[in-house]
Coordinates of C-alpha atoms in Angstrom, one line a residue:
X1 CA 127.1 222.8 17.0
X2 CA 128.5 219.5 18.3
X3 CA 131.6 220.0 16.3
X4 CA 132.7 222.9 18.5
X5 CA 132.0 221.3 21.9
X6 CA 135.6 220.5 22.5
X7 CA 136.4 224.3 22.4
X8 CA 134.2 224.7 25.5
X9 CA 137.2 223.3 27.6
X10 CA 139.4 226.3 26.7
X11 CA 139.3 228.9 29.4
X12 CA 139.9 231.9 27.2
X13 CA 137.0 233.4 25.1
X14 CA 136.3 231.7 21.7
X15 CA 133.4 232.5 19.4
X16 CA 132.5 231.8 15.7
X17 CA 131.1 234.6 13.5
X18 CA 128.8 233.7 10.7
X19 CA 129.7 236.0 7.7
X20 CA 126.4 235.3 5.9
X21 CA 124.1 235.9 8.8
X22 CA 126.3 238.6 10.3
X23 CA 125.8 237.2 13.8
X24 CA 127.6 235.0 16.3
X25 CA 127.0 231.4 15.5
X26 CA 128.6 229.8 18.6
X27 CA 130.6 230.9 21.7
X28 CA 132.1 229.2 24.7
X29 CA 131.3 230.1 28.3
X30 CA 134.4 232.4 28.6
X31 CA 133.2 234.5 25.7
X32 CA 129.9 235.3 27.4
X33 CA 131.8 237.3 30.1
X34 CA 133.8 239.2 27.4
X35 CA 130.6 240.0 25.5
X36 CA 128.7 240.9 28.7
X37 CA 126.1 238.3 27.9
X38 CA 124.0 236.5 30.5
X39 CA 123.2 233.4 28.3
X40 CA 124.5 231.9 25.1
X41 CA 121.0 232.3 23.5
X42 CA 121.0 236.0 24.3
X43 CA 124.4 236.4 22.6
X44 CA 123.5 234.4 19.5
X45 CA 120.3 236.5 19.1
X46 CA 122.1 239.9 19.3
X47 CA 121.7 242.2 16.3
X48 CA 125.2 242.9 15.0
X49 CA 124.1 244.2 11.7
X50 CA 122.5 247.4 12.8
X51 CA 125.1 250.2 13.3
X52 CA 127.9 248.2 11.6
X53 CA 130.0 250.7 9.7
X54 CA 131.0 250.2 6.1
X55 CA 134.7 250.1 7.3
X56 CA 133.9 247.1 9.5
X57 CA 131.9 245.4 6.7
X58 CA 134.8 245.9 4.3
X59 CA 137.3 244.6 6.9
X60 CA 135.2 241.5 7.4
X61 CA 135.0 240.9 3.6
X62 CA 138.8 241.2 3.5
X63 CA 139.2 238.7 6.3
X64 CA 136.9 236.3 4.5
X65 CA 139.0 236.4 1.3
X66 CA 142.1 235.8 3.4
X67 CA 140.5 232.7 5.0
X68 CA 139.5 231.4 1.5
X69 CA 143.3 231.5 0.7
X70 CA 144.0 229.5 3.8
X71 CA 145.5 232.4 5.8
X72 CA 145.2 233.1 9.5
X73 CA 146.5 236.0 11.6
X74 CA 146.6 237.8 14.9
X75 CA 145.2 241.4 15.3
X76 CA 143.8 243.7 17.9
X77 CA 140.0 243.9 17.6
X78 CA 137.5 246.4 19.1
X79 CA 134.1 245.3 20.4
X80 CA 131.5 247.3 22.3
X81 CA 129.1 244.9 24.1
X82 CA 126.4 246.9 25.9
X83 CA 128.2 250.1 25.1
X84 CA 131.4 249.0 26.9
X85 CA 134.4 249.5 24.7
X86 CA 136.9 246.7 24.8
X87 CA 140.1 246.1 22.8
X88 CA 141.1 242.5 22.5
X89 CA 144.1 240.7 21.0
X90 CA 142.7 237.9 18.9
X91 CA 143.7 235.0 16.7
X92 CA 141.5 234.9 13.5
X93 CA 141.1 231.9 11.3
X94 CA 138.6 230.4 8.9
X95 CA 136.3 227.5 9.9
X96 CA 133.9 225.5 7.9
X97 CA 130.3 225.1 9.2
X98 CA 128.3 221.9 8.7
X99 CA 126.5 223.5 5.7
X100 CA 129.9 223.9 4.0
X101 CA 129.8 227.7 4.6
X102 CA 133.0 229.5 5.6
X103 CA 132.8 231.3 9.0
X104 CA 135.4 233.1 11.2
X105 CA 136.8 231.5 14.4
X106 CA 138.0 234.2 16.9
X107 CA 140.2 233.3 19.9
X108 CA 140.6 236.2 22.3
X109 CA 144.0 236.0 23.9
X110 CA 143.8 239.0 26.3
X111 CA 142.2 242.3 26.8
X112 CA 144.5 245.3 26.4
X113 CA 144.1 246.5 30.0
X114 CA 145.0 243.1 31.4
X115 CA 148.0 242.6 29.1
X116 CA 149.4 246.1 29.9
X117 CA 149.1 245.2 33.6
X118 CA 151.1 242.0 33.1
X119 CA 153.8 243.9 31.3
X120 CA 154.0 246.7 33.8
X121 CA 154.2 244.7 37.0
X122 CA 156.2 241.6 36.3
X123 CA 157.7 239.4 39.0
X124 CA 161.2 240.2 40.1
X125 CA 161.2 243.9 40.5
X126 CA 163.1 245.7 43.3
X127 CA 166.2 243.6 42.9
X128 CA 169.5 245.2 44.2
X129 CA 173.1 244.3 43.8
X130 CA 176.1 246.3 45.1
X131 CA 179.7 246.0 43.7
X132 CA 182.9 247.6 44.6
X133 CA 185.0 249.7 42.2
X134 CA 186.8 246.5 41.0
X135 CA 183.5 244.7 40.3
X136 CA 183.4 242.4 43.2
X137 CA 180.0 241.7 44.8
X138 CA 179.5 243.4 48.2
X139 CA 175.9 242.7 48.8
X140 CA 172.7 241.3 47.3
X141 CA 169.2 241.9 48.7
X142 CA 167.1 239.0 49.9
X143 CA 164.7 239.1 46.9
X144 CA 167.5 238.4 44.5
X145 CA 169.1 235.7 46.6
X146 CA 165.7 234.0 47.1
X147 CA 164.5 234.0 43.5
X148 CA 167.8 233.8 41.6
X149 CA 170.1 231.3 43.3
X150 CA 173.3 231.9 41.4
X151 CA 177.0 231.9 42.5
X152 CA 177.5 235.6 41.9
X153 CA 180.8 237.0 43.2
X154 CA 181.9 239.4 40.4
X155 CA 180.1 241.7 38.0
X156 CA 181.5 239.7 35.0
X157 CA 179.1 236.9 35.9
X158 CA 176.2 239.3 35.2
X159 CA 177.7 240.9 32.1
X160 CA 179.1 237.8 30.5
X161 CA 182.8 238.8 30.4
X162 CA 185.4 240.7 32.4
X163 CA 185.8 243.2 29.5
X164 CA 182.2 244.1 29.5
X165 CA 182.2 244.4 33.3
X166 CA 185.0 246.9 33.1
X167 CA 183.0 248.8 30.4
X168 CA 180.0 249.0 32.7
X169 CA 182.1 250.3 35.6
X170 CA 183.8 252.9 33.4
X171 CA 180.5 254.2 31.9
X172 CA 178.9 254.4 35.3
X173 CA 181.8 256.4 36.8
X174 CA 181.8 258.9 33.8
X175 CA 178.0 259.3 33.4
X176 CA 176.7 258.6 36.9
X177 CA 173.8 256.5 35.7
X178 CA 173.5 254.1 32.8
X179 CA 170.8 251.7 31.6
X180 CA 171.6 248.1 30.5
X181 CA 170.1 244.8 29.6
X182 CA 171.6 241.4 30.3
X183 CA 170.7 237.7 30.1
X184 CA 171.5 235.1 32.8
X185 CA 171.0 231.3 32.7
X186 CA 170.2 229.9 36.2
X187 CA 169.5 226.2 36.6
X188 CA 169.0 225.8 32.8
X189 CA 166.5 228.6 32.7
X190 CA 167.1 231.9 30.9
X191 CA 166.3 235.2 32.6
X192 CA 166.4 238.7 31.1
X193 CA 167.0 241.8 33.3
X194 CA 166.7 245.5 32.7
X195 CA 169.3 247.2 34.9
X196 CA 169.8 250.8 36.1
X197 CA 173.4 251.2 37.2
X198 CA 174.3 254.1 39.5
X199 CA 177.8 255.1 40.6
X200 CA 177.9 255.9 44.4
X201 CA 180.7 258.5 44.3
X202 CA 181.3 258.9 48.1
X203 CA 181.9 255.2 48.4
X204 CA 183.2 254.3 44.9
X205 CA 180.6 251.6 44.5
X206 CA 178.3 250.5 41.8
X207 CA 174.6 250.0 42.7
X208 CA 172.4 247.9 40.3
X209 CA 168.7 248.0 40.4
X210 CA 167.4 245.0 38.4
X211 CA 164.0 244.3 37.0
X212 CA 163.2 240.8 35.7
X213 CA 161.8 241.4 32.2
X214 CA 161.9 237.7 31.1
X215 CA 158.1 237.6 30.6
X216 CA 158.1 240.8 28.6
X217 CA 161.0 239.6 26.5
X218 CA 159.2 236.3 25.8
X219 CA 156.2 238.2 24.7
X220 CA 158.2 240.6 22.6
X221 CA 160.1 237.7 21.0
X222 CA 156.8 235.9 20.4
X223 CA 155.4 239.1 18.8
X224 CA 158.5 239.4 16.7
X225 CA 158.2 235.8 15.7
X226 CA 154.6 236.3 14.7
X227 CA 155.3 239.4 12.8
X228 CA 158.0 237.7 10.8
X229 CA 156.6 234.1 10.5
X230 CA 153.6 232.5 8.9
X231 CA 151.2 231.3 11.6
X232 CA 150.3 228.2 9.6
X233 CA 153.6 226.7 8.6
X234 CA 155.9 228.6 11.0
X235 CA 158.2 229.4 8.1
X236 CA 159.1 233.1 7.5
X237 CA 156.3 235.2 6.0
X238 CA 156.8 237.8 3.3
X239 CA 158.1 240.4 5.8
X240 CA 160.5 237.9 7.5
X241 CA 161.8 236.7 4.1
X242 CA 162.6 240.3 3.1
X243 CA 164.4 240.9 6.4
X244 CA 166.4 237.8 6.1
X245 CA 167.3 238.3 2.4
X246 CA 168.3 241.9 3.0
X247 CA 170.5 240.8 5.9
X248 CA 172.2 238.2 3.7
X249 CA 172.9 240.8 1.0
X250 CA 174.9 242.8 3.6
X251 CA 177.3 239.8 4.2
X252 CA 178.8 240.2 0.7
X253 CA 178.0 236.5 0.0
X254 CA 176.1 235.4 -3.1
X255 CA 173.0 233.2 -2.8
X256 CA 170.2 231.7 -4.9
X257 CA 166.6 232.9 -4.5
X258 CA 164.1 230.1 -5.5
X259 CA 160.5 231.0 -6.0
X260 CA 158.2 227.9 -5.7
X261 CA 154.5 227.9 -6.7
X262 CA 152.3 224.8 -6.3
X263 CA 150.4 223.7 -9.4
X264 CA 146.8 222.5 -8.8
X265 CA 146.6 223.7 -5.2
X266 CA 143.2 225.4 -5.8
X267 CA 141.8 222.1 -6.9
X268 CA 142.8 220.5 -3.6
X269 CA 141.0 223.3 -1.7
X270 CA 137.9 223.1 -3.9
X271 CA 137.8 219.3 -3.7
X272 CA 138.7 218.6 -0.1
X273 CA 138.2 221.9 1.7
X274 CA 140.5 224.6 3.0
X275 CA 141.3 222.6 6.1
X276 CA 142.9 219.9 4.0
X277 CA 144.5 222.6 1.9
X278 CA 146.1 223.9 5.1
X279 CA 147.3 220.4 6.0
X280 CA 148.9 220.2 2.5
X281 CA 150.7 223.5 2.9
X282 CA 152.1 222.4 6.3
X283 CA 153.3 219.2 4.7
X284 CA 155.0 221.0 1.9
X285 CA 156.7 223.3 4.4
X286 CA 158.0 220.4 6.4
X287 CA 159.2 218.6 3.3
X288 CA 161.1 221.7 2.2
X289 CA 162.7 222.0 5.7
X290 CA 163.8 218.4 5.7
X291 CA 165.2 218.4 2.2
X292 CA 166.9 221.8 2.4
X293 CA 168.8 221.8 5.7
X294 CA 171.4 224.1 4.1
X295 CA 168.8 226.8 3.3
X296 CA 169.6 230.2 4.5
X297 CA 165.9 231.0 4.9
X298 CA 162.6 229.3 4.0
X299 CA 159.3 231.3 3.6
X300 CA 155.7 230.9 2.8
X301 CA 155.4 234.0 0.6
X302 CA 151.6 233.9 0.4
X303 CA 148.9 231.5 -0.6
X304 CA 150.6 228.5 -2.2
X305 CA 153.9 230.3 -2.9
X306 CA 157.1 229.5 -1.1
X307 CA 160.6 231.1 -1.3
X308 CA 163.9 229.5 -0.4
X309 CA 167.3 231.2 -0.1
X310 CA 170.1 228.7 -0.8
X311 CA 173.9 228.9 -0.7
X312 CA 175.5 229.3 -4.1
X313 CA 176.2 225.9 -5.6
X314 CA 177.5 224.6 -9.0
X315 CA 174.7 222.1 -9.4
X316 CA 171.8 224.6 -9.2
X317 CA 169.8 222.9 -12.0
X318 CA 170.2 219.6 -10.3
X319 CA 169.0 221.0 -7.0
X320 CA 166.0 222.6 -8.6
X321 CA 165.1 219.3 -10.3
X322 CA 165.4 217.5 -7.0
X323 CA 163.1 220.0 -5.3
X324 CA 160.6 219.5 -8.1
X325 CA 160.7 215.8 -7.8
X326 CA 160.5 215.9 -4.0
X327 CA 157.4 218.1 -4.0
X328 CA 155.5 216.0 -6.5
X329 CA 155.6 212.9 -4.3
X330 CA 152.2 212.0 -2.8
X331 CA 151.0 213.6 0.5
X332 CA 149.0 211.9 3.2
X333 CA 146.4 214.3 4.5
X334 CA 143.9 213.9 7.3
X335 CA 141.2 211.1 7.1
X336 CA 143.6 209.0 5.0
X337 CA 143.3 211.2 1.9
X338 CA 146.3 211.0 -0.5
X339 CA 146.9 213.8 -2.9
X340 CA 149.6 214.9 -5.3
X341 CA 150.6 218.4 -6.5
X342 CA 153.3 219.6 -8.8
X343 CA 155.4 222.8 -8.5
X344 CA 156.7 225.4 -10.9
X345 CA 160.1 226.9 -9.8
X346 CA 161.9 230.0 -10.8
X347 CA 165.4 230.9 -9.6
X348 CA 167.7 233.9 -9.7
X349 CA 171.1 234.6 -8.0
X350 CA 172.2 237.5 -5.9
X351 CA 175.7 238.4 -7.0
X352 CA 177.7 240.3 -4.4
X353 CA 179.8 241.8 -7.2
X354 CA 176.7 243.2 -9.0
X355 CA 174.2 243.5 -6.2
X356 CA 170.5 244.0 -6.9
X357 CA 167.7 244.9 -4.5
X358 CA 165.9 242.0 -2.9
X359 CA 162.6 243.1 -4.3
X360 CA 164.2 242.9 -7.8
X361 CA 165.5 239.4 -7.1
X362 CA 162.0 238.3 -6.1
X363 CA 160.5 239.9 -9.2
X364 CA 163.1 238.1 -11.4
X365 CA 162.6 234.7 -9.7
X366 CA 158.8 235.2 -9.9
X367 CA 159.1 236.0 -13.6
X368 CA 161.1 232.8 -14.2
X369 CA 158.6 230.8 -12.3
X370 CA 155.7 232.1 -14.4
X371 CA 157.7 231.2 -17.5
X372 CA 158.0 227.7 -16.2
X373 CA 154.2 227.6 -15.7
X374 CA 153.6 228.8 -19.3
X375 CA 156.0 226.1 -20.6
X376 CA 153.7 223.4 -19.1
X377 CA 154.2 223.6 -15.3
X378 CA 155.9 221.0 -13.2
X379 CA 159.4 222.3 -14.1
X380 CA 161.9 224.9 -13.3
X381 CA 163.4 228.0 -15.0
X382 CA 166.6 229.8 -14.1
X383 CA 166.4 233.6 -14.7
X384 CA 168.8 234.6 -17.5
X385 CA 169.9 237.8 -19.2
X386 CA 167.5 237.0 -22.0
X387 CA 164.6 237.0 -19.5
X388 CA 165.9 240.3 -18.0
X389 CA 165.8 241.9 -21.5
X390 CA 162.3 240.5 -22.0
X391 CA 161.1 242.0 -18.8
X392 CA 162.7 245.4 -19.7
X393 CA 161.2 245.2 -23.2
X394 CA 157.8 244.3 -21.9
X395 CA 157.9 247.1 -19.4
X396 CA 158.9 249.6 -22.1
X397 CA 156.1 248.4 -24.4
X398 CA 153.5 248.6 -21.6
X399 CA 154.7 252.2 -20.8
X400 CA 154.7 253.4 -24.4
X401 CA 151.4 251.6 -25.2
X402 CA 149.5 253.7 -22.6
X403 CA 149.9 256.8 -24.8
X404 CA 150.3 255.3 -28.3
X405 CA 146.6 255.5 -29.2
X406 CA 146.4 259.2 -28.2
X407 CA 149.6 259.9 -30.2
X408 CA 148.1 258.3 -33.3
X409 CA 150.9 255.8 -33.6
X410 CA 148.7 252.9 -34.9
X411 CA 147.7 252.2 -38.5
X412 CA 145.9 249.4 -40.4
X413 CA 147.4 247.3 -43.1
X414 CA 145.4 245.0 -45.4
X415 CA 146.4 241.6 -46.7
X416 CA 144.4 240.4 -49.7
X417 CA 142.4 237.1 -49.8
X418 CA 141.8 235.5 -53.1
X419 CA 139.3 233.0 -54.4
X420 CA 141.1 229.7 -55.1
X421 CA 139.1 228.7 -58.2
X422 CA 138.7 232.1 -60.0
X423 CA 141.8 233.8 -58.7
X424 CA 139.7 237.0 -58.1
X425 CA 140.0 239.2 -55.0
X426 CA 137.6 238.0 -52.3
X427 CA 138.5 240.4 -49.5
X428 CA 141.2 241.5 -47.1
X429 CA 142.2 241.0 -43.5
X430 CA 142.7 244.2 -41.5
X431 CA 146.0 243.9 -39.5
X432 CA 147.1 246.4 -36.8
X433 CA 150.5 247.9 -37.0
X434 CA 152.3 250.1 -34.4
X435 CA 155.4 252.3 -35.0
X436 CA 156.9 254.2 -32.1
X437 CA 159.7 256.7 -32.6
X438 CA 161.7 255.2 -29.8
X439 CA 160.9 251.5 -30.0
X440 CA 160.5 251.3 -33.8
X441 CA 158.1 248.8 -35.3
X442 CA 156.6 246.6 -32.6
X443 CA 155.1 243.3 -33.9
X444 CA 151.5 242.6 -32.9
X445 CA 152.5 239.2 -31.4
X446 CA 154.6 241.3 -28.9
X447 CA 152.2 244.1 -28.0
X448 CA 148.8 242.4 -28.3
X449 CA 149.3 240.1 -25.3
X450 CA 150.5 243.1 -23.2
X451 CA 147.5 245.1 -24.3
X452 CA 145.3 242.2 -23.2
X453 CA 147.0 241.8 -19.8
X454 CA 146.6 245.6 -19.1
X455 CA 143.1 245.9 -20.5
X456 CA 144.2 248.4 -23.1
X457 CA 143.0 246.0 -25.8
X458 CA 139.4 247.2 -25.3
X459 CA 140.1 250.7 -26.5
X460 CA 142.6 249.5 -29.0
X461 CA 140.2 246.9 -30.5
X462 CA 137.4 249.5 -30.7
X463 CA 139.8 251.8 -32.6
X464 CA 140.6 249.0 -35.1
X465 CA 136.9 248.3 -35.8
X466 CA 136.1 252.0 -36.3
X467 CA 139.0 252.6 -38.7
X468 CA 138.4 249.3 -40.6
X469 CA 134.7 250.2 -41.2
X470 CA 135.6 253.8 -42.0
X471 CA 138.1 252.6 -44.6
X472 CA 135.5 250.1 -46.0
X473 CA 133.0 253.0 -46.4
X474 CA 135.6 255.0 -48.4
X475 CA 136.6 252.3 -50.8
X476 CA 134.6 252.2 -54.0
X477 CA 133.3 248.6 -54.1
X478 CA 130.9 247.7 -56.9
X479 CA 127.5 246.4 -55.8
X480 CA 128.0 243.2 -57.6
X481 CA 131.5 242.6 -56.2
X482 CA 131.9 240.3 -53.2
X483 CA 134.4 241.9 -50.9
X484 CA 134.8 241.1 -47.2
X485 CA 137.0 242.8 -44.6
X486 CA 137.9 240.6 -41.7
X487 CA 138.8 242.1 -38.3
X488 CA 140.5 240.3 -35.5
X489 CA 138.8 240.5 -32.1
X490 CA 140.3 239.6 -28.8
X491 CA 138.5 237.4 -26.3
X492 CA 138.5 240.4 -23.8
X493 CA 136.5 242.5 -26.3
X494 CA 133.9 239.8 -26.7
X495 CA 131.0 240.6 -24.3
X496 CA 127.2 241.1 -24.2
X497 CA 127.4 244.7 -25.5
X498 CA 129.8 244.0 -28.4
X499 CA 127.1 243.3 -31.0
X500 CA 125.3 246.5 -30.1
X501 CA 128.5 248.5 -30.5
X502 CA 129.3 246.9 -33.8
X503 CA 125.7 247.6 -35.1
X504 CA 126.1 251.3 -34.1
X505 CA 129.4 251.6 -36.1
X506 CA 127.9 249.8 -39.1
X507 CA 125.1 252.4 -39.1
X508 CA 127.5 255.3 -38.6
X509 CA 129.7 254.4 -41.6
X510 CA 126.8 253.0 -43.8
X511 CA 128.5 249.8 -44.7
X512 CA 126.9 246.4 -45.5
X513 CA 127.1 243.9 -42.6
X514 CA 127.7 241.2 -45.1
X515 CA 131.1 242.9 -46.0
X516 CA 132.3 242.5 -42.4
X517 CA 133.8 239.4 -40.8
X518 CA 134.8 239.1 -37.2
X519 CA 137.9 236.8 -36.7
X520 CA 138.0 235.0 -33.4
X521 CA 140.6 232.5 -32.2
X522 CA 139.6 229.2 -30.8
X523 CA 140.5 230.4 -27.3
X524 CA 137.6 232.9 -27.6
X525 CA 135.2 230.2 -28.7
X526 CA 135.8 227.8 -25.7
X527 CA 135.7 230.6 -23.1
X528 CA 132.4 230.6 -21.3
X529 CA 130.8 228.6 -24.2
X530 CA 127.2 229.3 -23.4
X531 CA 127.8 233.0 -23.2
X532 CA 129.9 233.1 -26.3
X533 CA 127.2 231.1 -28.2
X534 CA 124.7 233.8 -27.3
X535 CA 127.1 236.7 -28.3
X536 CA 127.9 235.1 -31.7
X537 CA 124.3 234.5 -32.4
X538 CA 123.7 238.2 -31.9
X539 CA 126.5 239.0 -34.3
X540 CA 125.0 236.6 -36.9
X541 CA 121.6 238.3 -36.6
X542 CA 123.3 241.6 -37.5
X543 CA 124.4 239.9 -40.7
X544 CA 128.2 239.9 -40.2
X545 CA 130.3 236.8 -40.9
X546 CA 132.2 234.9 -38.2
X547 CA 135.6 233.4 -39.0
X548 CA 137.4 230.8 -36.8
X549 CA 141.1 231.8 -36.9
X550 CA 144.1 229.5 -36.3
X551 CA 142.1 226.4 -36.8
X552 CA 143.8 223.2 -35.7
X553 CA 146.0 224.7 -33.0
X554 CA 143.4 224.2 -30.1
X555 CA 141.8 221.2 -28.4
X556 CA 138.1 221.4 -29.2
X557 CA 137.9 222.6 -32.8
X558 CA 135.3 220.0 -33.9
X559 CA 132.9 220.8 -31.0
X560 CA 133.3 224.5 -31.8
X561 CA 132.4 223.9 -35.4
X562 CA 129.3 222.0 -34.4
X563 CA 128.0 224.3 -31.7
X564 CA 128.7 227.9 -32.9
X565 CA 127.4 229.9 -35.9
X566 CA 130.7 230.0 -37.8
X567 CA 130.8 230.9 -41.5
X568 CA 134.5 230.5 -42.4
X569 CA 137.4 228.4 -41.0
X570 CA 141.0 229.7 -41.4
X571 CA 143.5 226.9 -41.3
X572 CA 146.6 227.8 -39.3
X573 CA 149.6 228.6 -41.4
X574 CA 151.7 226.0 -39.5
X575 CA 149.9 223.2 -41.4
X576 CA 150.2 225.0 -44.7
X577 CA 153.9 225.4 -44.3
X578 CA 154.5 221.9 -42.9
X579 CA 156.7 219.6 -44.8
X580 CA 155.6 216.5 -42.9
X581 CA 152.9 214.1 -43.9
X582 CA 150.9 215.0 -40.8
X583 CA 150.5 218.5 -42.2
X584 CA 149.0 217.2 -45.4
X585 CA 146.7 214.9 -43.5
X586 CA 145.3 217.9 -41.5
X587 CA 144.9 219.9 -44.7
X588 CA 142.8 217.2 -46.3
X589 CA 140.9 216.4 -43.1
X590 CA 140.0 220.0 -42.6
X591 CA 138.7 220.4 -46.2
X592 CA 136.6 217.2 -45.8
X593 CA 135.1 218.2 -42.5
X594 CA 134.2 221.8 -43.6
X595 CA 132.7 220.5 -46.8
X596 CA 130.4 218.2 -44.8
X597 CA 129.4 221.1 -42.5
X598 CA 129.0 223.6 -45.4
X599 CA 131.8 225.9 -44.3
X600 CA 134.2 227.8 -46.5
X601 CA 137.9 227.4 -45.7
X602 CA 140.7 230.0 -46.0
X603 CA 144.3 228.8 -46.1
X604 CA 146.8 231.3 -44.4
X605 CA 150.5 231.6 -44.8
X606 CA 150.9 230.6 -48.5
X607 CA 154.4 231.5 -49.5
X608 CA 155.2 229.0 -52.3
X609 CA 153.5 228.1 -55.6
X610 CA 153.3 224.4 -54.7
X611 CA 151.4 225.3 -51.6
X612 CA 148.9 227.2 -53.6
X613 CA 148.4 224.3 -56.0
X614 CA 148.1 221.7 -53.2
X615 CA 145.4 223.7 -51.5
X616 CA 143.4 224.3 -54.7
X617 CA 143.6 220.6 -55.4
X618 CA 142.1 220.0 -52.0
X619 CA 139.1 222.3 -52.7
X620 CA 140.1 225.2 -50.4
X621 CA 137.8 228.2 -50.9
X622 CA 140.2 231.1 -50.4
X623 CA 144.0 231.7 -50.2
X624 CA 146.1 234.3 -48.2
X625 CA 149.8 234.7 -47.8
X626 CA 153.0 236.4 -48.9
X627 CA 152.9 234.6 -52.2
X628 CA 150.2 237.1 -53.2
X629 CA 151.1 240.1 -51.0
X630 CA 152.3 241.1 -47.6
X631 CA 150.0 243.4 -45.6
X632 CA 150.1 246.8 -47.1
X633 CA 148.7 250.3 -46.3
X634 CA 145.1 251.1 -47.3
X635 CA 146.0 253.5 -50.1
X636 CA 148.4 251.1 -51.7
X637 CA 145.9 248.3 -51.4
X638 CA 143.3 250.4 -53.1
X639 CA 145.6 251.3 -56.0
X640 CA 146.7 247.7 -56.5
X641 CA 143.4 245.9 -56.1
X642 CA 140.4 248.1 -56.2
X643 CA 141.0 250.6 -59.1

């Protein structure tokens, strides 16, 4: 506990709560009084688990997650030491214990009863000033003269202008009593007063009763600052940014909204700890402040995300590139650690002629930022009308996809696969098709990623397997004919229960496992390698074949071929259709590697006769592509190839 000894010098209560042990780990002397504890040992040994409600447990779990993201905050907190209820305004932050565990540091600022007392009985009450009907000072009580030495001869000194003084006098004469607030600077110090102004009719005088509310104002302003600013970087927080952006939209001036996301920030936290991560976030904030003095507002939007509002400028792309370059320069953290991070930026523009809600602007800039990340990170992307159409299209597809399965809008088409040497039919790939009356035909490349993001791919993938196996059971396949139907499976579908589900469907439709192939992309193979290895072994034990699709487009194909029970490799069509020498080299290398490993190879995307001849010359096992047939409905496939 030596690391916390310095906190003992603070006169307000501070303690550290251990999430794992659900107990207080350390506390300073001031905290003992708040907790009604006689000794530190007694406080540390208190049982806080018993009687803790689920709501409190959930709240603490939420706090822990916020601390893991490097956040800190101020909240009212209720404690009941020895059955005495207390409500305390506290600052909460994460702190790392010596064992590397995350704990909660609580700094109690004030009890509610004491804070209310301060606000209610501030210094400077019972101050009186008397003015004549023209606004000239007639009298000031001793308290005002003693505490506020100002040359006050006319009401305008108090109001700030003669016009406002006349307004006060008129309102008081008409209404009898009015309430005002004003600000005075006395000896370079600012004071705020709440004023009750009464018109003394029989003397035609204005009597002011003043209360100094400077302390309350400071606390209110501090509370407003904390409500609208990030406590770590002191930039605007999400709420403050929305307020500022909305206010700028009312000025009828256009501006740019830039969304900034740090690339690789999690690695900094994981490597050096959250404290160093916080130091980096502060350094990023300061660098943005120094480099963007013209910014209308700067905010830490959450986690490692920042937002800047910038005046409209012709060289926006140059400005974004400069921000990107600025943020990637090395940062010096505590203990002499030097780190570097990149940033992905997205930008959109508020046009006063065609105004959009601020939330929409943030959505558009965020979408552009995510596109920059997908393009390789460490770059910027300006939101365009094309991106707007893409968002609208994606939203439409997501909406219609939610009911498409129930509405029976999906179908399976089959593309034949032929043996290269004999020219005979070897099998078919089952390919999902979707037609919506409103959207028309939606390509799989467009709706499959959306289905994966939304989780709808699980139900959709199960539908594909069921209908493919049902169709296979209906086709009349001779016992001596080799015919394999391959089915694409998403990474999200692949889990520990997948082989059991597939075995159940094979039993239901009474098909041979050897006539079924599961096609998986390389991204499936390298995801949780040990788990995938187990899942694929279970599929092999059932007797189904495993195809590796889109071979050559990933980064670990050779290791995948060595470690996993793969039967067939499908060379990506980009190499088949390539006119470059590199494409031919990959075709030849793939054939040689698979021959050594005893794997069959399917070439996809064959559209020209010379491509077919080239692949047969290089000993490819099977061929697939438009040269032979496009994917066609099951009935048409049966009539053409199976009768």
